[in-house]
Amino acid sequence: MPNTFMDVALNVETPDSLSLICSYPLDSDDTMKYSGKFSRILSQSLTLAFIRDEAYQRTDEYIPGKLPIYQIKDMQCGKERYDELLALTEAAIVFFGKVYGEDYISAERNVTALPVYLFHNGEGFSNRYNIGFISASQEKFSTKPDIYPLMHEIGHRWLGEWTLLIDDGQPGAYFIKETLNEFMTLMFIRYVCGNAYYETQLDWCKAEYEKIKGTPQDEPVVNVVTNNNNTVIYRKGSLALIRIAEQIGYGELMSVISRFYKEYAGKYPLKYTDFIDMLNESHAGVGDQLDQLLTAKSL
């Protein structure tokens, strides 16, 4: 029963060769037995990852707050990338916490610890925020030019499928679940990492959208109701929000998104028009302008 809240008691025992990572922190007396009791968690939010101990190297950092990192042995990133991950993670937690007026760790949201980073072999999986851990490709983490997508995952602590409860299949589902957070990730880059980094990311975003503009793949953002069209949701949708930000001010749009989170987090069912209406209430007619951009065939 998705999008319902429930109380859960969990007890798991694993072989000696496996460790367990859970989306909610578990108590463990040894390496084999795990247990926990959770109140009012979303039924679909409980995620378990069983990992082979021999395949992973674990390091624990404090940024402050404990930040465990699991990397595949013999594929670990270099020191510069590792230090960058720590610095950006700490900066993102501080930035988003201030934007939304709510710390990363929140008993009310059932988030009682900083996330665990679990870097896997990348086969069949993309980056994913699992409340208690972030899973991502080891190869991409170690080799890609930048790791800003991982800061997008940090942002999902506030904006994402576990807080903004709009069903797949509903108009604008992935504008709500993904585009808003991708825009806020660009704002993190703009305000924290600097304008040069932001302009580079923005130019890349525009170039990616130009590749599909006017083609059959260039569909309205609100038509993407399952997470299967990265360019429309992450690039085209963000560019539409940037147009609105340039009109009313970046800070103003960020403030509307922050209020939207505070008002609608955990409420079900959520509709795409709830955001449009909130934007119209604070800036008359601007929500309608955004709606036109998001329902247009091309920008």
mmCIF file of C-alpha atoms in Angstrom:
data_model
loop_
_atom_site.group_PDB
_atom_site.id
_atom_site.type_symbol
_atom_site.label_atom_id
_atom_site.label_comp_id
_atom_site.label_asym_id
_atom_site.label_seq_id
_atom_site.Cartn_x
_atom_site.Cartn_y
_atom_site.Cartn_z
ATOM 1 C CA MET A 1 0.000 0.000 0.000
ATOM 2 C CA PRO A 2 2.204 2.864 -1.233
ATOM 3 C CA ASN A 3 2.067 6.347 0.251
ATOM 4 C CA THR A 4 0.710 5.099 3.560
ATOM 5 C CA PHE A 5 2.554 5.385 6.850
ATOM 6 C CA MET A 6 3.187 2.384 9.061
ATOM 7 C CA ASP A 7 5.046 1.171 12.145
ATOM 8 C CA VAL A 8 7.655 -1.509 11.495
ATOM 9 C CA ALA A 9 9.700 -3.915 13.613
ATOM 10 C CA LEU A 10 12.598 -5.393 11.634
ATOM 11 C CA ASN A 11 14.911 -8.269 12.533
ATOM 12 C CA VAL A 12 17.499 -9.573 10.057
ATOM 13 C CA GLU A 13 20.296 -12.114 10.380
ATOM 14 C CA THR A 14 22.963 -12.459 7.712
ATOM 15 C CA PRO A 15 25.826 -14.889 7.040
ATOM 16 C CA ASP A 16 29.290 -13.894 8.226
ATOM 17 C CA SER A 17 30.236 -12.818 4.709
ATOM 18 C CA LEU A 18 27.494 -10.193 4.349
ATOM 19 C CA SER A 19 26.763 -6.802 5.871
ATOM 20 C CA LEU A 20 23.422 -5.029 5.789
ATOM 21 C CA ILE A 21 22.730 -1.383 5.020
ATOM 22 C CA CYS A 22 19.178 -0.171 5.602
ATOM 23 C CA SER A 23 17.341 3.000 4.648
ATOM 24 C CA TYR A 24 16.656 3.401 8.378
ATOM 25 C CA PRO A 25 19.415 2.943 11.003
ATOM 26 C CA LEU A 26 19.503 -0.507 12.604
ATOM 27 C CA ASP A 27 21.016 -1.701 15.857
ATOM 28 C CA SER A 28 23.577 -4.486 15.527
ATOM 29 C CA ASP A 29 25.054 -6.526 18.362
ATOM 30 C CA ASP A 30 27.536 -8.179 15.996
ATOM 31 C CA THR A 31 28.033 -8.485 12.253
ATOM 32 C CA MET A 32 25.173 -10.948 11.799
ATOM 33 C CA LYS A 33 22.069 -9.661 13.607
ATOM 34 C CA TYR A 34 20.285 -6.399 12.905
ATOM 35 C CA SER A 35 17.118 -4.996 14.434
ATOM 36 C CA GLY A 36 15.093 -1.822 14.579
ATOM 37 C CA LYS A 37 11.687 -0.345 15.318
ATOM 38 C CA PHE A 38 10.415 2.499 13.181
ATOM 39 C CA SER A 39 7.332 4.672 13.602
ATOM 40 C CA ARG A 40 5.329 6.198 10.751
ATOM 41 C CA ILE A 41 7.584 5.361 7.844
ATOM 42 C CA LEU A 42 6.329 5.236 4.270
ATOM 43 C CA SER A 43 5.555 1.672 3.327
ATOM 44 C CA GLN A 44 7.626 1.863 0.112
ATOM 45 C CA SER A 45 10.619 3.592 1.719
ATOM 46 C CA LEU A 46 12.164 0.584 3.496
ATOM 47 C CA THR A 47 15.176 -0.455 1.415
ATOM 48 C CA LEU A 48 17.831 -3.044 2.265
ATOM 49 C CA ALA A 49 21.253 -3.507 0.672
ATOM 50 C CA PHE A 50 23.173 -6.709 1.348
ATOM 51 C CA ILE A 51 26.860 -6.352 0.517
ATOM 52 C CA ARG A 52 29.744 -8.799 0.434
ATOM 53 C CA ASP A 53 32.303 -7.672 3.014
ATOM 54 C CA GLU A 54 35.226 -8.987 0.986
ATOM 55 C CA ALA A 55 34.262 -6.765 -1.964
ATOM 56 C CA TYR A 56 34.113 -3.430 -0.134
ATOM 57 C CA GLN A 57 36.342 -1.056 1.758
ATOM 58 C CA ARG A 58 34.591 1.055 4.378
ATOM 59 C CA THR A 59 35.839 4.362 5.705
ATOM 60 C CA ASP A 60 34.106 6.570 8.267
ATOM 61 C CA GLU A 61 34.428 10.342 8.125
ATOM 62 C CA TYR A 62 33.057 13.122 10.338
ATOM 63 C CA ILE A 63 31.984 16.335 8.588
ATOM 64 C CA PRO A 64 30.750 16.835 11.454
ATOM 65 C CA GLY A 65 28.485 13.857 11.950
ATOM 66 C CA LYS A 66 29.416 10.343 10.921
ATOM 67 C CA LEU A 67 29.537 9.744 7.161
ATOM 68 C CA PRO A 68 30.303 6.091 6.259
ATOM 69 C CA ILE A 69 31.594 5.458 2.734
ATOM 70 C CA TYR A 70 31.671 2.032 1.064
ATOM 71 C CA GLN A 71 33.866 1.702 -2.023
ATOM 72 C CA ILE A 72 34.607 -1.363 -4.138
ATOM 73 C CA LYS A 73 38.100 -2.607 -3.354
ATOM 74 C CA ASP A 74 40.704 -1.896 -6.019
ATOM 75 C CA MET A 75 38.332 0.668 -7.604
ATOM 76 C CA GLN A 76 38.553 3.372 -4.945
ATOM 77 C CA CYS A 77 38.738 6.966 -6.047
ATOM 78 C CA GLY A 78 41.842 9.098 -5.546
ATOM 79 C CA LYS A 79 42.386 11.345 -2.535
ATOM 80 C CA GLU A 80 41.408 14.527 -4.404
ATOM 81 C CA ARG A 81 38.011 13.126 -5.411
ATOM 82 C CA TYR A 82 37.482 11.651 -1.926
ATOM 83 C CA ASP A 83 38.181 14.998 -0.273
ATOM 84 C CA GLU A 84 35.913 16.705 -2.798
ATOM 85 C CA LEU A 85 33.085 14.341 -1.864
ATOM 86 C CA LEU A 86 33.462 15.227 1.816
ATOM 87 C CA ALA A 87 33.628 18.966 1.178
ATOM 88 C CA LEU A 88 30.678 19.067 -1.217
ATOM 89 C CA THR A 89 28.556 16.802 0.994
ATOM 90 C CA GLU A 90 29.096 19.005 4.027
ATOM 91 C CA ALA A 91 28.418 22.148 1.983
ATOM 92 C CA ALA A 92 25.254 20.677 0.440
ATOM 93 C CA ILE A 93 23.879 19.592 3.812
ATOM 94 C CA VAL A 94 24.411 23.105 5.177
ATOM 95 C CA PHE A 95 23.063 24.854 2.065
ATOM 96 C CA PHE A 96 19.896 22.809 1.660
ATOM 97 C CA GLY A 97 19.265 22.843 5.400
ATOM 98 C CA LYS A 98 19.271 26.650 5.375
ATOM 99 C CA VAL A 99 17.151 26.879 2.207
ATOM 100 C CA TYR A 100 14.432 24.612 3.586
ATOM 101 C CA GLY A 101 14.729 25.724 7.216
ATOM 102 C CA GLU A 102 15.130 22.117 8.313
ATOM 103 C CA ASP A 103 18.298 20.241 9.227
ATOM 104 C CA TYR A 104 19.265 17.082 7.385
ATOM 105 C CA ILE A 105 18.777 15.061 10.582
ATOM 106 C CA SER A 106 15.149 15.337 11.657
ATOM 107 C CA ALA A 107 13.233 13.025 13.973
ATOM 108 C CA GLU A 108 9.983 14.348 12.492
ATOM 109 C CA ARG A 109 11.047 13.091 9.038
ATOM 110 C CA ASN A 110 12.485 9.832 10.416
ATOM 111 C CA VAL A 111 15.991 10.851 9.327
ATOM 112 C CA THR A 112 18.221 10.181 12.327
ATOM 113 C CA ALA A 113 21.699 10.050 10.758
ATOM 114 C CA LEU A 114 23.713 11.367 7.845
ATOM 115 C CA PRO A 115 23.586 9.166 4.737
ATOM 116 C CA VAL A 116 25.866 6.253 3.977
ATOM 117 C CA TYR A 117 27.514 6.352 0.553
ATOM 118 C CA LEU A 118 27.406 2.944 -1.117
ATOM 119 C CA PHE A 119 29.306 2.802 -4.419
ATOM 120 C CA HIS A 120 28.376 -0.276 -6.453
ATOM 121 C CA ASN A 121 29.431 -1.769 -9.793
ATOM 122 C CA GLY A 122 26.964 0.347 -11.732
ATOM 123 C CA GLU A 123 25.260 -2.466 -13.601
ATOM 124 C CA GLY A 124 21.600 -1.657 -14.047
ATOM 125 C CA PHE A 125 21.471 1.108 -11.442
ATOM 126 C CA SER A 126 21.595 4.879 -11.442
ATOM 127 C CA ASN A 127 22.247 7.199 -8.524
ATOM 128 C CA ARG A 128 19.555 6.794 -5.888
ATOM 129 C CA TYR A 129 18.635 8.386 -2.585
ATOM 130 C CA ASN A 130 17.378 5.751 -0.156
ATOM 131 C CA ILE A 131 16.847 7.990 2.912
ATOM 132 C CA GLY A 132 19.571 6.287 4.957
ATOM 133 C CA PHE A 133 22.020 5.638 2.127
ATOM 134 C CA ILE A 134 22.924 6.950 -1.284
ATOM 135 C CA SER A 135 23.820 4.329 -3.881
ATOM 136 C CA ALA A 136 25.849 5.280 -6.951
ATOM 137 C CA SER A 137 28.262 3.846 -9.498
ATOM 138 C CA GLN A 138 31.829 3.417 -8.271
ATOM 139 C CA GLU A 139 33.193 3.847 -11.794
ATOM 140 C CA LYS A 140 31.310 7.088 -12.404
ATOM 141 C CA PHE A 141 32.242 8.438 -8.976
ATOM 142 C CA SER A 142 35.912 7.743 -9.596
ATOM 143 C CA THR A 143 36.155 8.941 -13.199
ATOM 144 C CA LYS A 144 33.463 11.510 -14.131
ATOM 145 C CA PRO A 145 34.595 15.134 -14.480
ATOM 146 C CA ASP A 146 32.361 16.241 -11.617
ATOM 147 C CA ILE A 147 30.266 14.690 -8.851
ATOM 148 C CA TYR A 148 27.477 17.256 -8.615
ATOM 149 C CA PRO A 149 24.895 14.504 -9.299
ATOM 150 C CA LEU A 150 25.675 13.194 -5.822
ATOM 151 C CA MET A 151 24.720 16.585 -4.393
ATOM 152 C CA HIS A 152 21.414 16.159 -6.237
ATOM 153 C CA GLU A 153 20.964 12.994 -4.161
ATOM 154 C CA ILE A 154 21.664 14.938 -0.973
ATOM 155 C CA GLY A 155 18.952 17.379 -2.048
ATOM 156 C CA HIS A 156 16.468 14.522 -2.249
ATOM 157 C CA ARG A 157 16.473 14.438 1.532
ATOM 158 C CA TRP A 158 14.064 17.384 1.175
ATOM 159 C CA LEU A 159 12.630 17.167 -2.355
ATOM 160 C CA GLY A 160 11.929 13.709 -3.700
ATOM 161 C CA GLU A 161 9.795 10.616 -3.792
ATOM 162 C CA TRP A 162 9.863 10.124 -0.010
ATOM 163 C CA THR A 163 8.550 13.609 0.789
ATOM 164 C CA LEU A 164 6.549 14.845 -2.233
ATOM 165 C CA LEU A 165 3.973 12.116 -2.642
ATOM 166 C CA ILE A 166 2.702 12.365 -6.192
ATOM 167 C CA ASP A 167 1.921 9.096 -7.959
ATOM 168 C CA ASP A 168 3.649 7.917 -11.103
ATOM 169 C CA GLY A 169 1.201 8.417 -13.958
ATOM 170 C CA GLN A 170 -0.009 11.779 -12.674
ATOM 171 C CA PRO A 171 0.690 14.850 -14.865
ATOM 172 C CA GLY A 172 3.930 16.509 -13.814
ATOM 173 C CA ALA A 173 4.936 13.630 -11.544
ATOM 174 C CA TYR A 174 8.622 13.872 -12.344
ATOM 175 C CA PHE A 175 8.665 17.640 -12.480
ATOM 176 C CA ILE A 176 7.711 17.410 -8.806
ATOM 177 C CA LYS A 177 9.946 14.463 -7.920
ATOM 178 C CA GLU A 178 13.060 15.381 -9.929
ATOM 179 C CA THR A 179 13.016 18.718 -11.773
ATOM 180 C CA LEU A 180 12.529 20.863 -8.678
ATOM 181 C CA ASN A 181 15.464 19.151 -6.977
ATOM 182 C CA GLU A 182 17.687 19.417 -10.049
ATOM 183 C CA PHE A 183 17.016 23.157 -10.212
ATOM 184 C CA MET A 184 17.916 23.472 -6.532
ATOM 185 C CA THR A 185 21.110 21.508 -7.198
ATOM 186 C CA LEU A 186 22.016 24.085 -9.833
ATOM 187 C CA MET A 187 21.345 26.769 -7.232
ATOM 188 C CA PHE A 188 23.714 24.996 -4.837
ATOM 189 C CA ILE A 189 26.388 25.111 -7.537
ATOM 190 C CA ARG A 190 25.629 28.786 -8.277
ATOM 191 C CA TYR A 191 25.714 30.025 -4.697
ATOM 192 C CA VAL A 192 28.264 27.679 -3.107
ATOM 193 C CA CYS A 193 30.608 26.470 -5.842
ATOM 194 C CA GLY A 194 30.727 29.750 -7.728
ATOM 195 C CA ASN A 195 29.327 31.338 -10.858
ATOM 196 C CA ALA A 196 31.982 29.865 -13.156
ATOM 197 C CA TYR A 197 31.017 26.321 -12.170
ATOM 198 C CA TYR A 198 27.347 27.252 -12.492
ATOM 199 C CA GLU A 199 27.778 28.694 -15.987
ATOM 200 C CA THR A 200 29.628 25.568 -17.064
ATOM 201 C CA GLN A 201 26.810 23.349 -15.789
ATOM 202 C CA LEU A 202 24.182 25.608 -17.344
ATOM 203 C CA ASP A 203 25.923 25.564 -20.737
ATOM 204 C CA TRP A 204 26.067 21.764 -20.593
ATOM 205 C CA CYS A 205 22.374 21.648 -19.626
ATOM 206 C CA LYS A 206 21.471 23.827 -22.623
ATOM 207 C CA ALA A 207 23.637 21.765 -24.982
ATOM 208 C CA GLU A 208 22.015 18.510 -23.837
ATOM 209 C CA TYR A 209 18.550 19.914 -24.427
ATOM 210 C CA GLU A 210 19.509 21.261 -27.851
ATOM 211 C CA LYS A 211 20.319 17.694 -28.914
ATOM 212 C CA ILE A 212 16.645 16.709 -28.639
ATOM 213 C CA LYS A 213 14.908 20.028 -29.244
ATOM 214 C CA GLY A 214 12.229 19.654 -31.887
ATOM 215 C CA THR A 215 12.630 15.869 -32.083
ATOM 216 C CA PRO A 216 10.082 13.255 -30.966
ATOM 217 C CA GLN A 217 11.966 13.039 -27.652
ATOM 218 C CA ASP A 218 11.218 16.705 -26.965
ATOM 219 C CA GLU A 219 7.933 16.183 -25.174
ATOM 220 C CA PRO A 220 6.260 18.476 -22.620
ATOM 221 C CA VAL A 221 7.758 18.165 -19.151
ATOM 222 C CA VAL A 222 4.367 17.455 -17.571
ATOM 223 C CA ASN A 223 3.944 14.439 -19.862
ATOM 224 C CA VAL A 224 6.844 12.583 -18.239
ATOM 225 C CA VAL A 225 5.067 10.538 -15.584
ATOM 226 C CA THR A 226 7.658 7.804 -15.106
ATOM 227 C CA ASN A 227 11.364 8.340 -14.571
ATOM 228 C CA ASN A 228 12.522 7.477 -18.088
ATOM 229 C CA ASN A 229 13.482 10.717 -19.815
ATOM 230 C CA ASN A 230 16.498 12.375 -18.262
ATOM 231 C CA THR A 231 16.918 15.167 -20.793
ATOM 232 C CA VAL A 232 13.342 16.452 -20.567
ATOM 233 C CA ILE A 233 13.100 16.194 -16.791
ATOM 234 C CA TYR A 234 16.613 17.210 -15.741
ATOM 235 C CA ARG A 235 17.595 19.643 -18.532
ATOM 236 C CA LYS A 236 14.475 21.056 -20.192
ATOM 237 C CA GLY A 237 12.571 21.302 -16.907
ATOM 238 C CA SER A 238 15.466 23.053 -15.171
ATOM 239 C CA LEU A 239 15.797 25.540 -18.031
ATOM 240 C CA ALA A 240 12.093 26.376 -17.688
ATOM 241 C CA LEU A 241 12.565 27.078 -13.973
ATOM 242 C CA ILE A 242 15.632 29.193 -14.695
ATOM 243 C CA ARG A 243 13.536 31.363 -17.028
ATOM 244 C CA ILE A 244 11.120 31.966 -14.148
ATOM 245 C CA ALA A 245 14.009 32.649 -11.754
ATOM 246 C CA GLU A 246 15.444 35.234 -14.134
ATOM 247 C CA GLN A 247 12.064 36.952 -14.148
ATOM 248 C CA ILE A 248 11.194 37.027 -10.433
ATOM 249 C CA GLY A 249 14.662 36.534 -8.922
ATOM 250 C CA TYR A 250 16.550 33.378 -8.032
ATOM 251 C CA GLY A 251 16.022 33.922 -4.331
ATOM 252 C CA GLU A 252 12.291 34.397 -4.836
ATOM 253 C CA LEU A 253 11.860 31.139 -6.722
ATOM 254 C CA MET A 254 13.968 29.262 -4.186
ATOM 255 C CA SER A 255 11.767 30.696 -1.450
ATOM 256 C CA VAL A 256 8.619 29.441 -3.208
ATOM 257 C CA ILE A 257 10.125 25.961 -3.565
ATOM 258 C CA SER A 258 11.089 26.012 0.119
ATOM 259 C CA ARG A 259 7.537 26.950 1.123
ATOM 260 C CA PHE A 260 6.185 24.246 -1.152
ATOM 261 C CA TYR A 261 8.302 21.643 0.648
ATOM 262 C CA LYS A 262 7.242 22.864 4.089
ATOM 263 C CA GLU A 263 3.555 22.898 3.120
ATOM 264 C CA TYR A 264 3.300 19.626 1.218
ATOM 265 C CA ALA A 265 6.002 17.259 2.515
ATOM 266 C CA GLY A 266 4.396 13.981 3.512
ATOM 267 C CA LYS A 267 0.919 14.944 2.325
ATOM 268 C CA TYR A 268 -0.876 12.616 -0.038
ATOM 269 C CA PRO A 269 -2.116 12.904 -2.706
ATOM 270 C CA LEU A 270 -0.035 15.735 -4.170
ATOM 271 C CA LYS A 271 -0.766 17.290 -7.560
ATOM 272 C CA TYR A 272 1.444 19.149 -9.999
ATOM 273 C CA THR A 273 -1.008 22.056 -9.943
ATOM 274 C CA ASP A 274 -0.376 22.512 -6.200
ATOM 275 C CA PHE A 275 3.016 23.996 -7.088
ATOM 276 C CA ILE A 276 1.590 26.096 -9.931
ATOM 277 C CA ASP A 277 -1.075 27.476 -7.594
ATOM 278 C CA MET A 278 1.465 28.340 -4.897
ATOM 279 C CA LEU A 279 3.641 30.184 -7.411
ATOM 280 C CA ASN A 280 0.595 32.113 -8.665
ATOM 281 C CA GLU A 281 -0.344 33.064 -5.096
ATOM 282 C CA SER A 282 3.048 34.636 -4.442
ATOM 283 C CA HIS A 283 3.607 36.046 -7.948
ATOM 284 C CA ALA A 284 0.360 36.647 -9.845
ATOM 285 C CA GLY A 285 0.349 34.966 -13.222
ATOM 286 C CA VAL A 286 3.865 33.543 -12.946
ATOM 287 C CA GLY A 287 2.602 30.082 -12.126
ATOM 288 C CA ASP A 288 0.558 30.179 -15.317
ATOM 289 C CA GLN A 289 3.683 31.196 -17.246
ATOM 290 C CA LEU A 290 5.577 28.236 -15.815
ATOM 291 C CA ASP A 291 2.667 25.957 -16.664
ATOM 292 C CA GLN A 292 2.857 27.147 -20.278
ATOM 293 C CA LEU A 293 6.588 26.375 -20.402
ATOM 294 C CA LEU A 294 6.094 22.918 -18.929
ATOM 295 C CA THR A 295 3.238 22.010 -21.227
ATOM 296 C CA ALA A 296 4.954 23.326 -24.366
ATOM 297 C CA LYS A 297 6.355 20.987 -27.003
ATOM 298 C CA SER A 298 9.625 22.943 -27.110
ATOM 299 C CA LEU A 299 11.193 25.771 -25.140
#
